[in-house]
PDB file of C-alpha atoms and ligand atoms in Angstrom:
ATOM      1  CA  MET L  35      85.824  11.941  26.811  1.00  0.00           C
ATOM      2  CA  THR L  36      88.233  12.701  22.615  1.00  0.00           C
ATOM      3  CA  ALA L  37      87.265  15.824  21.553  1.00  0.00           C
ATOM      4  CA  PHE L  38      86.110  15.877  17.804  1.00  0.00           C
ATOM      5  CA  LYS L  39      85.101  18.405  15.369  1.00  0.00           C
ATOM      6  CA  HIS L  40      81.291  18.617  15.011  1.00  0.00           C
ATOM      7  CA  GLN L  41      81.042  20.776  11.854  1.00  0.00           C
ATOM      8  CA  ASN L  42      80.990  19.921   8.468  1.00  0.00           C
ATOM      9  CA  VAL L  43      84.494  18.426   7.226  1.00  0.00           C
ATOM     10  CA  GLU L  44      83.763  20.202   3.900  1.00  0.00           C
ATOM     11  CA  ASP L  45      83.746  23.718   5.996  1.00  0.00           C
ATOM     12  CA  LEU L  46      87.434  23.107   6.221  1.00  0.00           C
ATOM     13  CA  TYR L  47      88.413  20.628   3.624  1.00  0.00           C
ATOM     14  CA  GLU L  48      87.967  20.118  -0.107  1.00  0.00           C
ATOM     15  CA  LEU L  49      87.705  16.394  -1.010  1.00  0.00           C
ATOM     16  CA  LEU L  50      89.863  15.400  -3.886  1.00  0.00           C
ATOM     17  CA  GLU L  51      90.020  12.037  -5.436  1.00  0.00           C
ATOM     18  CA  LYS L  52      89.585   9.207  -3.670  1.00  0.00           C
ATOM     19  CA  LEU L  53      93.096   6.891  -2.256  1.00  0.00           C
ATOM     20  CA  GLY L  54      92.027   3.663  -0.979  1.00  0.00           C
ATOM     21  CA  SER L  55      89.243   2.006   0.516  1.00  0.00           C
ATOM     22  CA  GLY L  56      89.184  -0.723   3.369  1.00  0.00           C
ATOM     23  CA  HIS L  57      86.585  -2.573   5.956  1.00  0.00           C
ATOM     24  CA  PHE L  58      86.458   0.883   7.654  1.00  0.00           C
ATOM     25  CA  GLY L  59      85.226   2.804   4.457  1.00  0.00           C
ATOM     26  CA  GLU L  60      87.128   5.174   2.238  1.00  0.00           C
ATOM     27  CA  VAL L  61      90.266   7.043   2.304  1.00  0.00           C
ATOM     28  CA  LYS L  62      90.562  10.344   0.444  1.00  0.00           C
ATOM     29  CA  LYS L  63      92.853  13.201  -0.792  1.00  0.00           C
ATOM     30  CA  CYS L  64      91.903  16.052   1.236  1.00  0.00           C
ATOM     31  CA  ARG L  65      93.245  19.832   1.119  1.00  0.00           C
ATOM     32  CA  GLU L  66      92.710  22.238   4.167  1.00  0.00           C
ATOM     33  CA  LYS L  67      90.926  25.175   2.468  1.00  0.00           C
ATOM     34  CA  ASN L  68      92.856  27.988   4.756  1.00  0.00           C
ATOM     35  CA  THR L  69      96.465  27.024   4.266  1.00  0.00           C
ATOM     36  CA  GLY L  70      96.057  24.656   0.831  1.00  0.00           C
ATOM     37  CA  THR L  71      97.903  21.984   2.499  1.00  0.00           C
ATOM     38  CA  LEU L  72      97.322  18.356   1.457  1.00  0.00           C
ATOM     39  CA  TYR L  73      96.198  15.255   3.487  1.00  0.00           C
ATOM     40  CA  ALA L  74      94.440  12.186   3.105  1.00  0.00           C
ATOM     41  CA  GLY L  75      90.864  12.054   4.832  1.00  0.00           C
ATOM     42  CA  LYS L  76      89.943   8.405   6.427  1.00  0.00           C
ATOM     43  CA  PHE L  77      86.054   8.511   5.857  1.00  0.00           C
ATOM     44  CA  ILE L  78      84.608   5.660   8.537  1.00  0.00           C
ATOM     45  CA  LYS L  79      80.848   4.675   8.465  1.00  0.00           C
ATOM     46  CA  THR L  80      80.133   4.213  12.488  1.00  0.00           C
ATOM     47  CA  ARG L  81      77.336   1.805  13.011  1.00  0.00           C
ATOM     48  CA  LYS L  82      73.931   3.344  14.125  1.00  0.00           C
ATOM     49  CA  CYS L  83      73.272   0.705  16.442  1.00  0.00           C
ATOM     50  CA  LYS L  84      75.424  -2.245  18.718  1.00  0.00           C
ATOM     51  CA  GLY L  85      73.883  -4.930  16.496  1.00  0.00           C
ATOM     52  CA  SER L  86      73.766  -3.286  12.851  1.00  0.00           C
ATOM     53  CA  ARG L  87      75.976  -5.023  10.534  1.00  0.00           C
ATOM     54  CA  MET L  88      77.148  -1.804   8.716  1.00  0.00           C
ATOM     55  CA  GLY L  89      80.060   0.205  10.376  1.00  0.00           C
ATOM     56  CA  LEU L  90      82.176   0.466  12.662  1.00  0.00           C
ATOM     57  CA  ASP L  91      81.508   0.296  16.056  1.00  0.00           C
ATOM     58  CA  ARG L  92      81.847   4.306  17.519  1.00  0.00           C
ATOM     59  CA  GLU L  93      84.068   2.936  20.674  1.00  0.00           C
ATOM     60  CA  GLN L  94      86.044   1.276  18.221  1.00  0.00           C
ATOM     61  CA  VAL L  95      87.015   4.490  16.171  1.00  0.00           C
ATOM     62  CA  GLU L  96      87.013   6.807  18.931  1.00  0.00           C
ATOM     63  CA  ARG L  97      89.813   4.012  20.523  1.00  0.00           C
ATOM     64  CA  GLU L  98      92.052   4.391  17.058  1.00  0.00           C
ATOM     65  CA  VAL L  99      91.943   8.460  17.373  1.00  0.00           C
ATOM     66  CA  SER L 100      93.023   8.042  21.203  1.00  0.00           C
ATOM     67  CA  ILE L 101      95.663   5.684  20.632  1.00  0.00           C
ATOM     68  CA  LEU L 102      97.215   7.785  17.335  1.00  0.00           C
ATOM     69  CA  ARG L 103      97.109  10.821  19.669  1.00  0.00           C
ATOM     70  CA  GLN L 104      99.210   9.087  22.040  1.00  0.00           C
ATOM     71  CA  LEU L 105     101.744   8.520  19.318  1.00  0.00           C
ATOM     72  CA  GLU L 106     104.398  11.054  17.778  1.00  0.00           C
ATOM     73  CA  HIS L 107     106.659   9.475  15.587  1.00  0.00           C
ATOM     74  CA  PRO L 108     108.697   9.441  12.143  1.00  0.00           C
ATOM     75  CA  SER L 109     107.740   6.016  11.355  1.00  0.00           C
ATOM     76  CA  ILE L 110     104.223   6.102  12.450  1.00  0.00           C
ATOM     77  CA  MET L 111     101.166   8.177  10.236  1.00  0.00           C
ATOM     78  CA  ARG L 112     100.414  11.508  11.971  1.00  0.00           C
ATOM     79  CA  LEU L 113      97.005  12.703  13.168  1.00  0.00           C
ATOM     80  CA  TYR L 114      96.145  16.123  13.039  1.00  0.00           C
ATOM     81  CA  ASP L 115      92.332  16.347  13.252  1.00  0.00           C
ATOM     82  CA  VAL L 116      88.750  14.586  13.940  1.00  0.00           C
ATOM     83  CA  PHE L 117      85.298  15.500  12.747  1.00  0.00           C
ATOM     84  CA  ALA L 118      82.094  13.329  14.127  1.00  0.00           C
ATOM     85  CA  SER L 119      78.808  13.388  13.128  1.00  0.00           C
ATOM     86  CA  LYS L 120      75.988  10.890  13.673  1.00  0.00           C
ATOM     87  CA  ALA L 121      76.691   8.167  11.246  1.00  0.00           C
ATOM     88  CA  GLU L 122      80.805   9.193  10.007  1.00  0.00           C
ATOM     89  CA  MET L 123      83.794   9.977  11.726  1.00  0.00           C
ATOM     90  CA  VAL L 124      86.700  11.595   9.509  1.00  0.00           C
ATOM     91  CA  LEU L 125      90.274  11.109  10.484  1.00  0.00           C
ATOM     92  CA  ILE L 126      92.305  13.733   9.049  1.00  0.00           C
ATOM     93  CA  LEU L 127      96.255  12.166   8.696  1.00  0.00           C
ATOM     94  CA  GLU L 128      99.530  12.788   7.048  1.00  0.00           C
ATOM     95  CA  LEU L 129      98.999  11.948   3.294  1.00  0.00           C
ATOM     96  CA  ILE L 130     101.610   8.956   2.089  1.00  0.00           C
ATOM     97  CA  ARG L 131     102.271   9.520  -1.070  1.00  0.00           C
ATOM     98  CA  GLY L 132     104.284   6.379  -1.561  1.00  0.00           C
ATOM     99  CA  GLY L 133     102.116   3.742  -1.825  1.00  0.00           C
ATOM    100  CA  GLU L 134     102.009   0.053   0.013  1.00  0.00           C
ATOM    101  CA  LEU L 135     105.215  -1.449   0.688  1.00  0.00           C
ATOM    102  CA  PHE L 136     103.602  -4.643  -0.719  1.00  0.00           C
ATOM    103  CA  ASP L 137     103.271  -3.433  -4.008  1.00  0.00           C
ATOM    104  CA  PHE L 138     107.021  -1.977  -3.823  1.00  0.00           C
ATOM    105  CA  ILE L 139     108.334  -5.792  -2.765  1.00  0.00           C
ATOM    106  CA  ALA L 140     106.235  -7.018  -5.508  1.00  0.00           C
ATOM    107  CA  GLU L 141     107.534  -4.890  -8.661  1.00  0.00           C
ATOM    108  CA  LYS L 142     110.776  -6.106  -7.480  1.00  0.00           C
ATOM    109  CA  GLU L 143     109.934  -9.347  -6.451  1.00  0.00           C
ATOM    110  CA  ALA L 144     112.344  -9.679  -3.095  1.00  0.00           C
ATOM    111  CA  LEU L 145     114.369  -7.683  -1.774  1.00  0.00           C
ATOM    112  CA  SER L 146     118.139  -7.389  -1.282  1.00  0.00           C
ATOM    113  CA  GLU L 147     119.067  -8.000   2.951  1.00  0.00           C
ATOM    114  CA  GLU L 148     120.576  -4.611   2.517  1.00  0.00           C
ATOM    115  CA  ASP L 149     117.445  -2.788   0.793  1.00  0.00           C
ATOM    116  CA  ALA L 150     115.292  -5.076   3.250  1.00  0.00           C
ATOM    117  CA  ILE L 151     116.945  -3.581   6.810  1.00  0.00           C
ATOM    118  CA  VAL L 152     116.688  -0.277   5.993  1.00  0.00           C
ATOM    119  CA  PHE L 153     113.466  -0.712   5.726  1.00  0.00           C
ATOM    120  CA  LEU L 154     113.087  -3.058   8.425  1.00  0.00           C
ATOM    121  CA  GLU L 155     115.198  -0.603  10.872  1.00  0.00           C
ATOM    122  CA  GLN L 156     112.377   1.804  10.335  1.00  0.00           C
ATOM    123  CA  ILE L 157     109.127  -0.522  11.212  1.00  0.00           C
ATOM    124  CA  LEU L 158     111.325  -1.954  14.802  1.00  0.00           C
ATOM    125  CA  LYS L 159     111.996   1.397  15.882  1.00  0.00           C
ATOM    126  CA  GLY L 160     107.954   2.387  15.100  1.00  0.00           C
ATOM    127  CA  VAL L 161     107.169  -0.488  16.686  1.00  0.00           C
ATOM    128  CA  ALA L 162     109.668   0.190  19.652  1.00  0.00           C
ATOM    129  CA  TYR L 163     108.344   3.274  20.250  1.00  0.00           C
ATOM    130  CA  MET L 164     104.559   1.832  20.516  1.00  0.00           C
ATOM    131  CA  HIS L 165     105.069  -0.947  22.376  1.00  0.00           C
ATOM    132  CA  SER L 166     107.078   1.126  24.914  1.00  0.00           C
ATOM    133  CA  ARG L 167     103.977   3.096  25.233  1.00  0.00           C
ATOM    134  CA  HIS L 168     102.129   0.244  25.476  1.00  0.00           C
ATOM    135  CA  ILE L 169     100.594   0.140  22.642  1.00  0.00           C
ATOM    136  CA  ALA L 170     100.310  -2.611  20.100  1.00  0.00           C
ATOM    137  CA  HIS L 171      99.224  -2.127  16.676  1.00  0.00           C
ATOM    138  CA  PHE L 172      97.887  -5.861  16.208  1.00  0.00           C
ATOM    139  CA  ASP L 173      97.293  -5.738  12.488  1.00  0.00           C
ATOM    140  CA  LEU L 174     101.118  -5.162  10.496  1.00  0.00           C
ATOM    141  CA  LYS L 175     101.753  -6.707   7.739  1.00  0.00           C
ATOM    142  CA  PRO L 176     103.068  -4.867   4.285  1.00  0.00           C
ATOM    143  CA  GLU L 177      99.903  -3.183   3.163  1.00  0.00           C
ATOM    144  CA  ASN L 178      99.875  -1.569   6.414  1.00  0.00           C
ATOM    145  CA  ILE L 179     103.463  -0.362   5.693  1.00  0.00           C
ATOM    146  CA  MET L 180     103.579   2.837   3.207  1.00  0.00           C
ATOM    147  CA  LEU L 181     106.261   4.998   1.582  1.00  0.00           C
ATOM    148  CA  LEU L 182     106.208   8.372   2.613  1.00  0.00           C
ATOM    149  CA  GLU L 183     107.668   8.893  -0.943  1.00  0.00           C
ATOM    150  CA  ARG L 184     108.653   6.539  -3.607  1.00  0.00           C
ATOM    151  CA  ASP L 185     111.480   7.026  -6.265  1.00  0.00           C
ATOM    152  CA  VAL L 186     114.370   8.319  -4.001  1.00  0.00           C
ATOM    153  CA  PRO L 187     117.538   6.365  -2.758  1.00  0.00           C
ATOM    154  CA  HIS L 188     115.770   5.784   0.534  1.00  0.00           C
ATOM    155  CA  PRO L 189     111.909   5.531   1.038  1.00  0.00           C
ATOM    156  CA  LYS L 190     111.178   6.484   4.408  1.00  0.00           C
ATOM    157  CA  ILE L 191     108.216   4.253   5.948  1.00  0.00           C
ATOM    158  CA  LYS L 192     104.620   4.820   7.770  1.00  0.00           C
ATOM    159  CA  ILE L 193     102.780   2.586   9.397  1.00  0.00           C
ATOM    160  CA  ILE L 194      99.378   2.982   9.031  1.00  0.00           C
ATOM    161  CA  ASP L 195      95.883   1.956  10.059  1.00  0.00           C
ATOM    162  CA  PHE L 196      95.642   1.350  13.935  1.00  0.00           C
ATOM    163  CA  GLY L 197      92.205   0.067  13.780  1.00  0.00           C
ATOM    164  CA  LEU L 198      92.776  -2.893  15.707  1.00  0.00           C
ATOM    165  CA  ALA L 199      95.684  -1.571  17.839  1.00  0.00           C
ATOM    166  CA  GLN L 200      94.952  -1.751  21.807  1.00  0.00           C
ATOM    167  CA  LYS L 201      96.724   0.543  25.030  1.00  0.00           C
ATOM    168  CA  LEU L 202      98.049  -2.892  26.888  1.00  0.00           C
ATOM    169  CA  GLU L 203      96.579  -1.885  30.429  1.00  0.00           C
ATOM    170  CA  ASP L 204      98.792  -3.771  32.833  1.00  0.00           C
ATOM    171  CA  GLY L 205      96.745  -7.129  34.496  1.00  0.00           C
ATOM    172  CA  THR L 206      93.920  -6.760  31.622  1.00  0.00           C
ATOM    173  CA  VAL L 207      94.227  -9.701  29.084  1.00  0.00           C
ATOM    174  CA  PHE L 208      93.476  -8.567  26.042  1.00  0.00           C
ATOM    175  CA  LYS L 209      92.132 -11.075  23.490  1.00  0.00           C
ATOM    176  CA  SER L 210      90.978 -10.817  19.815  1.00  0.00           C
ATOM    177  CA  LEU L 211      90.746 -13.195  16.818  1.00  0.00           C
ATOM    178  CA  CYS L 212      90.938 -10.197  14.177  1.00  0.00           C
ATOM    179  CA  GLY L 213      93.855  -9.925  11.715  1.00  0.00           C
ATOM    180  CA  THR L 214      94.840 -11.200   8.196  1.00  0.00           C
ATOM    181  CA  PRO L 215      95.517 -15.310   8.415  1.00  0.00           C
ATOM    182  CA  GLN L 216      98.924 -15.310   6.738  1.00  0.00           C
ATOM    183  CA  TYR L 217     100.599 -12.717   9.535  1.00  0.00           C
ATOM    184  CA  ILE L 218      98.837 -13.651  12.417  1.00  0.00           C
ATOM    185  CA  ALA L 219     100.311 -14.990  15.510  1.00  0.00           C
ATOM    186  CA  PRO L 220      99.447 -18.236  16.864  1.00  0.00           C
ATOM    187  CA  GLU L 221      98.468 -16.928  20.085  1.00  0.00           C
ATOM    188  CA  VAL L 222      95.531 -14.883  18.384  1.00  0.00           C
ATOM    189  CA  ILE L 223      94.312 -18.266  16.626  1.00  0.00           C
ATOM    190  CA  ASN L 224      94.581 -20.093  19.690  1.00  0.00           C
ATOM    191  CA  TYR L 225      92.183 -17.084  21.505  1.00  0.00           C
ATOM    192  CA  GLU L 226      95.450 -16.614  24.047  1.00  0.00           C
ATOM    193  CA  GLN L 227      96.516 -13.285  25.190  1.00  0.00           C
ATOM    194  CA  LEU L 228      97.909 -11.220  23.128  1.00  0.00           C
ATOM    195  CA  GLY L 229     100.498  -8.611  23.292  1.00  0.00           C
ATOM    196  CA  PRO L 230     103.782  -6.831  22.016  1.00  0.00           C
ATOM    197  CA  PRO L 231     105.300 -10.102  21.223  1.00  0.00           C
ATOM    198  CA  THR L 232     102.464 -10.952  18.699  1.00  0.00           C
ATOM    199  CA  ASP L 233     103.466  -8.005  16.496  1.00  0.00           C
ATOM    200  CA  MET L 234     107.008  -9.356  16.837  1.00  0.00           C
ATOM    201  CA  TRP L 235     105.175 -12.373  14.975  1.00  0.00           C
ATOM    202  CA  SER L 236     104.355 -10.315  12.266  1.00  0.00           C
ATOM    203  CA  ILE L 237     107.687  -8.496  11.693  1.00  0.00           C
ATOM    204  CA  GLY L 238     109.177 -11.966  11.487  1.00  0.00           C
ATOM    205  CA  VAL L 239     106.233 -12.698   8.823  1.00  0.00           C
ATOM    206  CA  ILE L 240     107.063  -9.355   6.922  1.00  0.00           C
ATOM    207  CA  THR L 241     111.163  -9.871   6.958  1.00  0.00           C
ATOM    208  CA  TYR L 242     110.319 -13.489   4.942  1.00  0.00           C
ATOM    209  CA  ILE L 243     108.594 -11.779   2.479  1.00  0.00           C
ATOM    210  CA  LEU L 244     110.586  -8.585   2.078  1.00  0.00           C
ATOM    211  CA  LEU L 245     113.438 -11.505   1.400  1.00  0.00           C
ATOM    212  CA  SER L 246     111.713 -14.361  -0.992  1.00  0.00           C
ATOM    213  CA  GLY L 247     108.627 -12.775  -2.002  1.00  0.00           C
ATOM    214  CA  LEU L 248     106.747 -15.805  -0.586  1.00  0.00           C
ATOM    215  CA  SER L 249     104.901 -15.796   2.661  1.00  0.00           C
ATOM    216  CA  PRO L 250     105.644 -18.499   5.230  1.00  0.00           C
ATOM    217  CA  PHE L 251     102.429 -19.929   6.573  1.00  0.00           C
ATOM    218  CA  GLN L 252     100.343 -19.715   2.877  1.00  0.00           C
ATOM    219  CA  GLY L 253      97.966 -22.074   2.074  1.00  0.00           C
ATOM    220  CA  GLU L 254      95.854 -22.886  -0.587  1.00  0.00           C
ATOM    221  CA  THR L 255      92.722 -21.568   2.178  1.00  0.00           C
ATOM    222  CA  ASP L 256      92.519 -19.365   4.580  1.00  0.00           C
ATOM    223  CA  ALA L 257      91.982 -22.937   6.974  1.00  0.00           C
ATOM    224  CA  GLU L 258      94.965 -24.270   5.468  1.00  0.00           C
ATOM    225  CA  THR L 259      97.226 -20.530   6.506  1.00  0.00           C
ATOM    226  CA  LEU L 260      95.603 -21.032  10.037  1.00  0.00           C
ATOM    227  CA  THR L 261      96.977 -24.286   9.988  1.00  0.00           C
ATOM    228  CA  ASN L 262     100.349 -24.052   9.434  1.00  0.00           C
ATOM    229  CA  VAL L 263     100.730 -21.000  11.570  1.00  0.00           C
ATOM    230  CA  VAL L 264      99.381 -23.191  14.960  1.00  0.00           C
ATOM    231  CA  ALA L 265     102.218 -25.614  13.922  1.00  0.00           C
ATOM    232  CA  GLY L 266     104.426 -23.109  13.326  1.00  0.00           C
ATOM    233  CA  ASN L 267     105.050 -24.383   9.868  1.00  0.00           C
ATOM    234  CA  TYR L 268     107.537 -22.907   7.859  1.00  0.00           C
ATOM    235  CA  GLU L 269     110.679 -23.615   6.225  1.00  0.00           C
ATOM    236  CA  PHE L 270     113.638 -22.131   4.051  1.00  0.00           C
ATOM    237  CA  ASP L 271     112.770 -23.020   0.669  1.00  0.00           C
ATOM    238  CA  ASP L 272     116.372 -23.228  -1.300  1.00  0.00           C
ATOM    239  CA  ARG L 273     114.998 -21.967  -4.427  1.00  0.00           C
ATOM    240  CA  TYR L 274     113.823 -18.719  -2.877  1.00  0.00           C
ATOM    241  CA  PHE L 275     116.665 -18.534   0.172  1.00  0.00           C
ATOM    242  CA  LYS L 276     119.594 -20.195  -1.332  1.00  0.00           C
ATOM    243  CA  GLU L 277     121.445 -16.749  -1.226  1.00  0.00           C
ATOM    244  CA  THR L 278     120.224 -15.794   1.742  1.00  0.00           C
ATOM    245  CA  SER L 279     122.914 -15.421   4.713  1.00  0.00           C
ATOM    246  CA  ASP L 280     122.194 -17.392   7.890  1.00  0.00           C
ATOM    247  CA  MET L 281     122.038 -14.444  10.218  1.00  0.00           C
ATOM    248  CA  ALA L 282     119.112 -13.014   8.282  1.00  0.00           C
ATOM    249  CA  LYS L 283     117.212 -16.439   8.641  1.00  0.00           C
ATOM    250  CA  GLU L 284     118.516 -16.490  12.373  1.00  0.00           C
ATOM    251  CA  PHE L 285     116.120 -12.886  13.268  1.00  0.00           C
ATOM    252  CA  ILE L 286     113.542 -14.490  11.018  1.00  0.00           C
ATOM    253  CA  GLN L 287     113.826 -17.780  13.733  1.00  0.00           C
ATOM    254  CA  GLN L 288     113.918 -15.730  16.664  1.00  0.00           C
ATOM    255  CA  LEU L 289     110.752 -14.285  15.383  1.00  0.00           C
ATOM    256  CA  LEU L 290     108.516 -17.096  13.747  1.00  0.00           C
ATOM    257  CA  LEU L 291     108.256 -18.913  17.591  1.00  0.00           C
ATOM    258  CA  LYS L 292     105.462 -20.454  19.012  1.00  0.00           C
ATOM    259  CA  ASP L 293     105.815 -19.493  22.876  1.00  0.00           C
ATOM    260  CA  PRO L 294     105.191 -15.149  22.494  1.00  0.00           C
ATOM    261  CA  ARG L 295     107.630 -15.371  25.688  1.00  0.00           C
ATOM    262  CA  ASP L 296     110.783 -16.707  23.497  1.00  0.00           C
ATOM    263  CA  ARG L 297     110.598 -13.920  20.425  1.00  0.00           C
ATOM    264  CA  MET L 298     112.918 -11.264  20.065  1.00  0.00           C
ATOM    265  CA  THR L 299     111.511  -8.326  21.656  1.00  0.00           C
ATOM    266  CA  ALA L 300     111.521  -4.879  19.136  1.00  0.00           C
ATOM    267  CA  VAL L 301     114.634  -3.671  21.029  1.00  0.00           C
ATOM    268  CA  GLU L 302     116.234  -7.028  20.672  1.00  0.00           C
ATOM    269  CA  CYS L 303     115.592  -6.708  17.379  1.00  0.00           C
ATOM    270  CA  LEU L 304     117.504  -3.857  16.719  1.00  0.00           C
ATOM    271  CA  ILE L 305     120.798  -4.772  18.173  1.00  0.00           C
ATOM    272  CA  HIS L 306     120.422  -8.490  16.766  1.00  0.00           C
ATOM    273  CA  PRO L 307     123.532  -8.701  14.697  1.00  0.00           C
ATOM    274  CA  TRP L 308     121.878  -8.558  10.691  1.00  0.00           C
ATOM    275  CA  ILE L 309     120.731  -5.405  11.345  1.00  0.00           C
ATOM    276  CA  LYS L 310     122.976  -3.387  13.341  1.00  0.00           C
ATOM    277  CA  PRO L 311     126.551  -5.493  12.559  1.00  0.00           C
ATOM    278  CA  LEU L 312     129.570  -4.750  15.498  1.00  0.00           C
TER     279      LEU L 312
HETATM  280  C1  BD4 F 269      98.463   7.828  -1.791  1.00  0.00           C
HETATM  281  C2  BD4 F 269      97.581   6.953  -0.663  1.00  0.00           C
HETATM  282  C3  BD4 F 269      96.940   5.696  -1.257  1.00  0.00           C
HETATM  283  C4  BD4 F 269      96.155   5.083  -0.733  1.00  0.00           C
HETATM  284  C5  BD4 F 269      96.301   4.962   0.097  1.00  0.00           C
HETATM  285  C6  BD4 F 269      96.984   6.118   1.016  1.00  0.00           C
HETATM  286  C7  BD4 F 269      97.096   7.146   0.648  1.00  0.00           C
HETATM  287  C8  BD4 F 269      96.696   5.985   2.873  1.00  0.00           C
HETATM  288  C9  BD4 F 269      96.799   6.822   3.909  1.00  0.00           C
HETATM  289  C10 BD4 F 269      96.475   6.914   5.347  1.00  0.00           C
HETATM  290  C11 BD4 F 269      95.813   5.338   5.052  1.00  0.00           C
HETATM  291  C12 BD4 F 269      95.316   4.600   6.548  1.00  0.00           C
HETATM  292  C13 BD4 F 269      95.498   4.478   4.169  1.00  0.00           C
HETATM  293  C14 BD4 F 269      96.017   4.905   2.652  1.00  0.00           C
HETATM  294  N1  BD4 F 269      95.171   4.530   1.659  1.00  0.00           N
HETATM  295  C15 BD4 F 269      94.725   2.782   1.381  1.00  0.00           C
HETATM  296  C16 BD4 F 269      95.494   2.040   1.269  1.00  0.00           C
HETATM  297  C17 BD4 F 269      96.362   1.494   2.704  1.00  0.00           C
HETATM  298  N2  BD4 F 269      96.572   0.186   2.530  1.00  0.00           N
HETATM  299  C18 BD4 F 269      97.253   7.784   5.779  1.00  0.00           C
HETATM  300  O1  BD4 F 269      97.068   7.483   7.030  1.00  0.00           O
HETATM  301  N3  BD4 F 269      97.786   8.542   4.589  1.00  0.00           N
HETATM  302  C19 BD4 F 269      97.374   8.392   3.837  1.00  0.00           C
HETATM  303  O2  BD4 F 269      98.151   8.668   2.636  1.00  0.00           O
END
């Protein structure tokens, strides 16, 4: 059973400005009263009863907490404390000030291959670490990759939001229809078994976006996007990829493969000549 504090989070933390919100609830900056240290507090409304549409299942949040407590890596956000009341849970998390990688790319339109590789190597090390502990994220996308600090020569990245993550138990088949259409792998849409290769597909999509600013499978509607994903229908449009090296395109091609068994693992990506030139 995961241990949570049952006292009021405001006994120990001063709640400051809202940092963001999502399907789960809100994220607020918090200051620990005893030390003055700043954190991010993720406030999650939990469902009162199974049937209700409001809030998240309590066990879903407990799963996220249990998973975060198994992870300690420089590229993964840190969990420090958990508070639970009848209708809400609060995760006290490492404060990440640099904003989303998504916004960083949007400002630059596209990154140089050297800059993309600096980010990707950090992402791949965090993903290789979580996969080595039999944990898959299942919602890797630029919005869930944040920069610890922004205005530094080589920003450090942090993978956040393990709300869809799963511990992959040997022998159990995990299927789900969650995720974001642009980044989800064909096996998610076909309701087939999911695992670490599902994250690797998302990394292929993220790499494509880092280098071009475009999303490889984006259609006019979610339905069209999903059709493109299932068909593996993407291209390297010369207007955006004419300066991109063949090695970079080959890296992406080794991830955007329909059969999960054919995709590179995170460890194989880290020794791919584009990432780790000899
Ligand atoms: C400065 C800032 C602004 C927005 C933030 C965060 C920090 C943030 C943070 C975290 C999460 C899960 C979501 C967060 N969000 C919500 C948006 C994330 N896609 C987190 O774990 N630490 C953060 O600082």
